[in-house]
Amino acid sequence: MTANKKEFFTGLAMMAAFVVVLILIFSPLFKGHNGLEYLDALYNSISKGSAYYIPTVREEVSPFKGKAVQASFQMADPNQAKQTAMLFEAGDASVTVNGTGLKISGDLGRILENCLTDADHMYFNRGEKVSDKYGYDARRVLFNWWKACKGMDKSFSRQKEFKAAKIVSLVAKKAVETAYNYYGIAPQKITDRMGVVIFSLVFYVVYTLWYGFAIMFMF
């Protein structure tokens, strides 16, 4: 027997309403997407709007213009090695390809400036400029840049060129990785979507409490 029918049925009604709203959240009511997909895209867009580090990285790279470097590293396969050689040649570096191995020499500042130019195009979803430049998929270009940066980082560290290794690592993390991960997402400022952001956060808190009180009243 139910000891307190009023509280039990109040909780039951709250749970029923909770389930109805949950069904609506997982329905494609937001331009063909469900609520979670919509909010996920929104917060990805907002986070991208605050993750544009390329101008700052360019300033960090500037002192390395005119610094001659050499590096040797391996790529995954011969095709990737040939593709990656094109990236360095576009930065006026000399490149020798031997199977999966690359040996490069050139101006570190110019190499990284070319890398940042490609990353900047990708950050703003101008992938066609990158693919037209090298003749293959733009995301593949950035992936090859990332692998090349990792290779240069290790090569410079072996040579005890620690400043060069550090700037290459910075470019990989702050420019290449960011541009690759956010490619295809339109950046937005949080101030432009403040109403939706506040509503989603308040709704999350209220909806969680709603479920908790429904359980409490029922049991």
PDB file of C-alpha atoms in Angstrom:
ATOM      1  CA  MET A   1       0.000   0.000   0.000  1.00  0.00           C
ATOM      2  CA  THR A   2       1.139   3.523  -0.760  1.00  0.00           C
ATOM      3  CA  ALA A   3       1.627   5.409   2.520  1.00  0.00           C
ATOM      4  CA  ASN A   4       1.288   8.902   0.998  1.00  0.00           C
ATOM      5  CA  LYS A   5      -0.657   8.774  -2.246  1.00  0.00           C
ATOM      6  CA  LYS A   6      -0.489  12.547  -2.859  1.00  0.00           C
ATOM      7  CA  GLU A   7       3.323  12.631  -2.816  1.00  0.00           C
ATOM      8  CA  PHE A   8       3.588   9.368  -4.743  1.00  0.00           C
ATOM      9  CA  PHE A   9       1.361  10.546  -7.595  1.00  0.00           C
ATOM     10  CA  THR A  10       3.078  13.946  -7.613  1.00  0.00           C
ATOM     11  CA  GLY A  11       6.390  12.168  -8.079  1.00  0.00           C
ATOM     12  CA  LEU A  12       4.886   9.861 -10.708  1.00  0.00           C
ATOM     13  CA  ALA A  13       3.553  12.852 -12.656  1.00  0.00           C
ATOM     14  CA  MET A  14       6.935  14.561 -12.431  1.00  0.00           C
ATOM     15  CA  MET A  15       8.663  11.390 -13.679  1.00  0.00           C
ATOM     16  CA  ALA A  16       6.199  11.097 -16.582  1.00  0.00           C
ATOM     17  CA  ALA A  17       6.838  14.714 -17.536  1.00  0.00           C
ATOM     18  CA  PHE A  18      10.591  14.083 -17.228  1.00  0.00           C
ATOM     19  CA  VAL A  19      10.333  11.169 -19.680  1.00  0.00           C
ATOM     20  CA  VAL A  20       8.251  13.228 -22.141  1.00  0.00           C
ATOM     21  CA  VAL A  21      10.856  16.001 -22.137  1.00  0.00           C
ATOM     22  CA  LEU A  22      13.627  13.388 -22.501  1.00  0.00           C
ATOM     23  CA  ILE A  23      11.908  12.001 -25.605  1.00  0.00           C
ATOM     24  CA  LEU A  24      11.655  15.527 -27.019  1.00  0.00           C
ATOM     25  CA  ILE A  25      15.351  16.140 -26.304  1.00  0.00           C
ATOM     26  CA  PHE A  26      16.285  13.060 -28.349  1.00  0.00           C
ATOM     27  CA  SER A  27      13.911  13.944 -31.202  1.00  0.00           C
ATOM     28  CA  PRO A  28      15.247  15.708 -34.330  1.00  0.00           C
ATOM     29  CA  LEU A  29      13.483  19.007 -33.559  1.00  0.00           C
ATOM     30  CA  PHE A  30      16.484  21.310 -34.040  1.00  0.00           C
ATOM     31  CA  LYS A  31      17.010  21.589 -37.809  1.00  0.00           C
ATOM     32  CA  GLY A  32      17.117  17.812 -38.124  1.00  0.00           C
ATOM     33  CA  HIS A  33      19.281  17.319 -35.036  1.00  0.00           C
ATOM     34  CA  ASN A  34      18.293  16.308 -31.536  1.00  0.00           C
ATOM     35  CA  GLY A  35      18.884  18.539 -28.533  1.00  0.00           C
ATOM     36  CA  LEU A  36      22.183  16.983 -27.509  1.00  0.00           C
ATOM     37  CA  GLU A  37      23.592  17.206 -31.033  1.00  0.00           C
ATOM     38  CA  TYR A  38      22.463  20.835 -31.275  1.00  0.00           C
ATOM     39  CA  LEU A  39      24.083  21.818 -27.975  1.00  0.00           C
ATOM     40  CA  ASP A  40      27.224  19.826 -28.764  1.00  0.00           C
ATOM     41  CA  ALA A  41      27.599  21.733 -32.046  1.00  0.00           C
ATOM     42  CA  LEU A  42      26.867  25.024 -30.275  1.00  0.00           C
ATOM     43  CA  TYR A  43      29.511  24.539 -27.592  1.00  0.00           C
ATOM     44  CA  ASN A  44      32.054  23.283 -30.149  1.00  0.00           C
ATOM     45  CA  SER A  45      31.403  26.443 -32.158  1.00  0.00           C
ATOM     46  CA  ILE A  46      31.781  28.664 -29.091  1.00  0.00           C
ATOM     47  CA  SER A  47      34.959  26.913 -27.959  1.00  0.00           C
ATOM     48  CA  LYS A  48      36.412  27.337 -31.458  1.00  0.00           C
ATOM     49  CA  GLY A  49      35.684  31.052 -31.261  1.00  0.00           C
ATOM     50  CA  SER A  50      38.043  31.305 -28.281  1.00  0.00           C
ATOM     51  CA  ALA A  51      40.764  28.958 -29.585  1.00  0.00           C
ATOM     52  CA  TYR A  52      42.330  31.069 -32.340  1.00  0.00           C
ATOM     53  CA  TYR A  53      45.993  31.117 -31.289  1.00  0.00           C
ATOM     54  CA  ILE A  54      47.625  31.435 -34.711  1.00  0.00           C
ATOM     55  CA  PRO A  55      48.384  35.209 -34.574  1.00  0.00           C
ATOM     56  CA  THR A  56      50.117  34.731 -31.205  1.00  0.00           C
ATOM     57  CA  VAL A  57      52.047  31.718 -32.503  1.00  0.00           C
ATOM     58  CA  ARG A  58      53.145  33.763 -35.535  1.00  0.00           C
ATOM     59  CA  GLU A  59      54.743  36.258 -33.165  1.00  0.00           C
ATOM     60  CA  GLU A  60      56.557  33.392 -31.427  1.00  0.00           C
ATOM     61  CA  VAL A  61      57.800  32.056 -34.785  1.00  0.00           C
ATOM     62  CA  SER A  62      59.038  35.420 -36.060  1.00  0.00           C
ATOM     63  CA  PRO A  63      62.442  35.357 -34.258  1.00  0.00           C
ATOM     64  CA  PHE A  64      63.279  32.068 -36.019  1.00  0.00           C
ATOM     65  CA  LYS A  65      63.231  33.618 -39.493  1.00  0.00           C
ATOM     66  CA  GLY A  66      66.713  33.218 -40.906  1.00  0.00           C
ATOM     67  CA  LYS A  67      67.609  30.294 -38.647  1.00  0.00           C
ATOM     68  CA  ALA A  68      69.036  27.493 -40.783  1.00  0.00           C
ATOM     69  CA  VAL A  69      68.124  24.009 -39.601  1.00  0.00           C
ATOM     70  CA  GLN A  70      68.463  20.398 -40.641  1.00  0.00           C
ATOM     71  CA  ALA A  71      66.288  17.508 -39.537  1.00  0.00           C
ATOM     72  CA  SER A  72      65.824  13.832 -40.358  1.00  0.00           C
ATOM     73  CA  PHE A  73      62.775  11.775 -39.461  1.00  0.00           C
ATOM     74  CA  GLN A  74      60.543   8.964 -40.652  1.00  0.00           C
ATOM     75  CA  MET A  75      56.976   9.008 -41.949  1.00  0.00           C
ATOM     76  CA  ALA A  76      54.524   6.081 -41.919  1.00  0.00           C
ATOM     77  CA  ASP A  77      54.934   5.089 -45.581  1.00  0.00           C
ATOM     78  CA  PRO A  78      56.612   6.284 -48.797  1.00  0.00           C
ATOM     79  CA  ASN A  79      53.453   8.014 -50.061  1.00  0.00           C
ATOM     80  CA  GLN A  80      53.145  10.070 -46.891  1.00  0.00           C
ATOM     81  CA  ALA A  81      56.831  10.939 -47.124  1.00  0.00           C
ATOM     82  CA  LYS A  82      56.358  12.258 -50.693  1.00  0.00           C
ATOM     83  CA  GLN A  83      53.246  14.206 -49.661  1.00  0.00           C
ATOM     84  CA  THR A  84      55.052  15.736 -46.690  1.00  0.00           C
ATOM     85  CA  ALA A  85      58.069  16.712 -48.793  1.00  0.00           C
ATOM     86  CA  MET A  86      55.768  19.038 -50.729  1.00  0.00           C
ATOM     87  CA  LEU A  87      54.941  20.926 -47.524  1.00  0.00           C
ATOM     88  CA  PHE A  88      58.592  21.737 -46.866  1.00  0.00           C
ATOM     89  CA  GLU A  89      59.302  22.589 -50.495  1.00  0.00           C
ATOM     90  CA  ALA A  90      56.472  25.150 -50.349  1.00  0.00           C
ATOM     91  CA  GLY A  91      58.461  26.760 -47.513  1.00  0.00           C
ATOM     92  CA  ASP A  92      61.578  26.896 -49.712  1.00  0.00           C
ATOM     93  CA  ALA A  93      63.319  24.050 -47.867  1.00  0.00           C
ATOM     94  CA  SER A  94      65.480  21.405 -49.518  1.00  0.00           C
ATOM     95  CA  VAL A  95      64.082  17.897 -49.062  1.00  0.00           C
ATOM     96  CA  THR A  96      65.518  14.442 -49.724  1.00  0.00           C
ATOM     97  CA  VAL A  97      63.084  11.527 -49.688  1.00  0.00           C
ATOM     98  CA  ASN A  98      64.424   8.031 -49.110  1.00  0.00           C
ATOM     99  CA  GLY A  99      61.579   5.552 -48.801  1.00  0.00           C
ATOM    100  CA  THR A 100      59.768   6.582 -45.625  1.00  0.00           C
ATOM    101  CA  GLY A 101      62.592   8.883 -44.511  1.00  0.00           C
ATOM    102  CA  LEU A 102      62.817  12.639 -44.947  1.00  0.00           C
ATOM    103  CA  LYS A 103      65.910  14.789 -44.644  1.00  0.00           C
ATOM    104  CA  ILE A 104      65.176  18.519 -44.695  1.00  0.00           C
ATOM    105  CA  SER A 105      67.253  21.671 -44.555  1.00  0.00           C
ATOM    106  CA  GLY A 106      66.055  25.238 -44.707  1.00  0.00           C
ATOM    107  CA  ASP A 107      64.931  28.345 -42.870  1.00  0.00           C
ATOM    108  CA  LEU A 108      62.925  27.252 -39.816  1.00  0.00           C
ATOM    109  CA  GLY A 109      60.955  30.505 -39.730  1.00  0.00           C
ATOM    110  CA  ARG A 110      59.857  30.172 -43.366  1.00  0.00           C
ATOM    111  CA  ILE A 111      58.959  26.496 -42.926  1.00  0.00           C
ATOM    112  CA  LEU A 112      56.788  27.230 -39.909  1.00  0.00           C
ATOM    113  CA  GLU A 113      55.251  30.314 -41.507  1.00  0.00           C
ATOM    114  CA  ASN A 114      54.067  28.137 -44.384  1.00  0.00           C
ATOM    115  CA  CYS A 115      52.668  25.662 -41.859  1.00  0.00           C
ATOM    116  CA  LEU A 116      50.796  28.463 -40.059  1.00  0.00           C
ATOM    117  CA  THR A 117      49.363  29.729 -43.353  1.00  0.00           C
ATOM    118  CA  ASP A 118      47.928  26.279 -44.062  1.00  0.00           C
ATOM    119  CA  ALA A 119      46.596  25.981 -40.498  1.00  0.00           C
ATOM    120  CA  ASP A 120      44.984  29.419 -40.752  1.00  0.00           C
ATOM    121  CA  HIS A 121      43.148  28.450 -43.949  1.00  0.00           C
ATOM    122  CA  MET A 122      41.902  25.272 -42.280  1.00  0.00           C
ATOM    123  CA  TYR A 123      40.837  27.068 -39.092  1.00  0.00           C
ATOM    124  CA  PHE A 124      38.548  29.285 -41.170  1.00  0.00           C
ATOM    125  CA  ASN A 125      37.321  26.286 -43.213  1.00  0.00           C
ATOM    126  CA  ARG A 126      39.119  27.309 -46.403  1.00  0.00           C
ATOM    127  CA  GLY A 127      40.217  23.753 -47.105  1.00  0.00           C
ATOM    128  CA  GLU A 128      40.043  24.207 -50.869  1.00  0.00           C
ATOM    129  CA  LYS A 129      42.982  26.635 -50.739  1.00  0.00           C
ATOM    130  CA  VAL A 130      45.107  24.001 -49.014  1.00  0.00           C
ATOM    131  CA  SER A 131      44.039  21.089 -51.230  1.00  0.00           C
ATOM    132  CA  ASP A 132      44.582  23.197 -54.392  1.00  0.00           C
ATOM    133  CA  LYS A 133      48.037  24.165 -53.121  1.00  0.00           C
ATOM    134  CA  TYR A 134      49.275  20.578 -52.698  1.00  0.00           C
ATOM    135  CA  GLY A 135      46.899  18.522 -54.822  1.00  0.00           C
ATOM    136  CA  TYR A 136      45.507  16.260 -52.099  1.00  0.00           C
ATOM    137  CA  ASP A 137      42.984  16.293 -49.233  1.00  0.00           C
ATOM    138  CA  ALA A 138      43.291  19.315 -46.945  1.00  0.00           C
ATOM    139  CA  ARG A 139      42.818  17.366 -43.699  1.00  0.00           C
ATOM    140  CA  ARG A 140      45.526  14.981 -44.848  1.00  0.00           C
ATOM    141  CA  VAL A 141      47.812  17.983 -45.331  1.00  0.00           C
ATOM    142  CA  LEU A 142      47.328  19.043 -41.715  1.00  0.00           C
ATOM    143  CA  PHE A 143      47.818  15.489 -40.480  1.00  0.00           C
ATOM    144  CA  ASN A 144      51.093  15.327 -42.409  1.00  0.00           C
ATOM    145  CA  TRP A 145      52.137  18.672 -40.903  1.00  0.00           C
ATOM    146  CA  TRP A 146      51.406  17.290 -37.440  1.00  0.00           C
ATOM    147  CA  LYS A 147      53.496  14.160 -38.086  1.00  0.00           C
ATOM    148  CA  ALA A 148      56.292  16.274 -39.561  1.00  0.00           C
ATOM    149  CA  CYS A 149      56.299  18.612 -36.563  1.00  0.00           C
ATOM    150  CA  LYS A 150      56.592  15.617 -34.251  1.00  0.00           C
ATOM    151  CA  GLY A 151      59.496  14.341 -36.352  1.00  0.00           C
ATOM    152  CA  MET A 152      61.270  17.713 -36.356  1.00  0.00           C
ATOM    153  CA  ASP A 153      60.733  18.067 -32.594  1.00  0.00           C
ATOM    154  CA  LYS A 154      62.534  14.755 -31.942  1.00  0.00           C
ATOM    155  CA  SER A 155      65.275  15.511 -34.467  1.00  0.00           C
ATOM    156  CA  PHE A 156      65.993  18.955 -33.002  1.00  0.00           C
ATOM    157  CA  SER A 157      65.995  17.527 -29.474  1.00  0.00           C
ATOM    158  CA  ARG A 158      68.624  14.962 -30.507  1.00  0.00           C
ATOM    159  CA  GLN A 159      70.713  17.849 -31.839  1.00  0.00           C
ATOM    160  CA  LYS A 160      70.153  19.757 -28.572  1.00  0.00           C
ATOM    161  CA  GLU A 161      68.395  22.500 -30.556  1.00  0.00           C
ATOM    162  CA  PHE A 162      65.882  22.857 -27.749  1.00  0.00           C
ATOM    163  CA  LYS A 163      64.525  26.262 -28.720  1.00  0.00           C
ATOM    164  CA  ALA A 164      63.787  25.013 -32.224  1.00  0.00           C
ATOM    165  CA  ALA A 165      62.149  21.890 -30.803  1.00  0.00           C
ATOM    166  CA  LYS A 166      60.005  23.999 -28.467  1.00  0.00           C
ATOM    167  CA  ILE A 167      58.697  26.321 -31.204  1.00  0.00           C
ATOM    168  CA  VAL A 168      57.888  23.361 -33.481  1.00  0.00           C
ATOM    169  CA  SER A 169      55.963  21.715 -30.646  1.00  0.00           C
ATOM    170  CA  LEU A 170      54.070  24.976 -30.025  1.00  0.00           C
ATOM    171  CA  VAL A 171      53.066  25.224 -33.689  1.00  0.00           C
ATOM    172  CA  ALA A 172      51.847  21.617 -33.661  1.00  0.00           C
ATOM    173  CA  LYS A 173      49.740  22.044 -30.518  1.00  0.00           C
ATOM    174  CA  LYS A 174      48.383  25.577 -30.857  1.00  0.00           C
ATOM    175  CA  ALA A 175      47.944  25.809 -34.635  1.00  0.00           C
ATOM    176  CA  VAL A 176      47.945  22.450 -36.428  1.00  0.00           C
ATOM    177  CA  GLU A 177      45.979  20.429 -33.851  1.00  0.00           C
ATOM    178  CA  THR A 178      43.448  23.217 -33.255  1.00  0.00           C
ATOM    179  CA  ALA A 179      42.830  23.792 -36.957  1.00  0.00           C
ATOM    180  CA  TYR A 180      42.506  20.052 -37.614  1.00  0.00           C
ATOM    181  CA  ASN A 181      40.111  19.386 -34.730  1.00  0.00           C
ATOM    182  CA  TYR A 182      37.860  22.359 -35.456  1.00  0.00           C
ATOM    183  CA  TYR A 183      37.831  22.073 -39.255  1.00  0.00           C
ATOM    184  CA  GLY A 184      34.297  22.369 -40.621  1.00  0.00           C
ATOM    185  CA  ILE A 185      32.937  24.124 -37.524  1.00  0.00           C
ATOM    186  CA  ALA A 186      31.879  27.764 -37.794  1.00  0.00           C
ATOM    187  CA  PRO A 187      33.347  29.812 -34.901  1.00  0.00           C
ATOM    188  CA  GLN A 188      30.972  31.861 -32.727  1.00  0.00           C
ATOM    189  CA  LYS A 189      31.456  34.221 -29.801  1.00  0.00           C
ATOM    190  CA  ILE A 190      29.712  33.275 -26.577  1.00  0.00           C
ATOM    191  CA  THR A 191      28.326  36.806 -26.330  1.00  0.00           C
ATOM    192  CA  ASP A 192      26.394  36.225 -29.569  1.00  0.00           C
ATOM    193  CA  ARG A 193      24.634  33.159 -28.106  1.00  0.00           C
ATOM    194  CA  MET A 194      24.462  34.158 -24.459  1.00  0.00           C
ATOM    195  CA  GLY A 195      20.701  33.590 -24.202  1.00  0.00           C
ATOM    196  CA  VAL A 196      20.894  29.993 -25.433  1.00  0.00           C
ATOM    197  CA  VAL A 197      23.943  29.260 -23.275  1.00  0.00           C
ATOM    198  CA  ILE A 198      22.313  30.565 -20.086  1.00  0.00           C
ATOM    199  CA  PHE A 199      19.062  28.723 -20.855  1.00  0.00           C
ATOM    200  CA  SER A 200      20.892  25.425 -21.483  1.00  0.00           C
ATOM    201  CA  LEU A 201      22.859  25.677 -18.221  1.00  0.00           C
ATOM    202  CA  VAL A 202      19.803  26.627 -16.138  1.00  0.00           C
ATOM    203  CA  PHE A 203      17.737  23.905 -17.820  1.00  0.00           C
ATOM    204  CA  TYR A 204      20.419  21.304 -17.050  1.00  0.00           C
ATOM    205  CA  VAL A 205      20.343  22.170 -13.330  1.00  0.00           C
ATOM    206  CA  VAL A 206      16.533  22.326 -13.150  1.00  0.00           C
ATOM    207  CA  TYR A 207      16.081  19.110 -15.144  1.00  0.00           C
ATOM    208  CA  THR A 208      18.507  17.230 -12.880  1.00  0.00           C
ATOM    209  CA  LEU A 209      16.721  18.465  -9.740  1.00  0.00           C
ATOM    210  CA  TRP A 210      13.372  17.634 -11.354  1.00  0.00           C
ATOM    211  CA  TYR A 211      14.421  13.980 -11.686  1.00  0.00           C
ATOM    212  CA  GLY A 212      15.754  13.909  -8.129  1.00  0.00           C
ATOM    213  CA  PHE A 213      12.567  15.308  -6.624  1.00  0.00           C
ATOM    214  CA  ALA A 214      10.445  12.892  -8.674  1.00  0.00           C
ATOM    215  CA  ILE A 215      12.396   9.954  -7.206  1.00  0.00           C
ATOM    216  CA  MET A 216      12.158  11.424  -3.706  1.00  0.00           C
ATOM    217  CA  PHE A 217       8.370  11.924  -3.877  1.00  0.00           C
ATOM    218  CA  MET A 218       7.777   8.446  -5.307  1.00  0.00           C
ATOM    219  CA  PHE A 219       9.862   6.592  -2.724  1.00  0.00           C
TER     220      PHE A 219
END
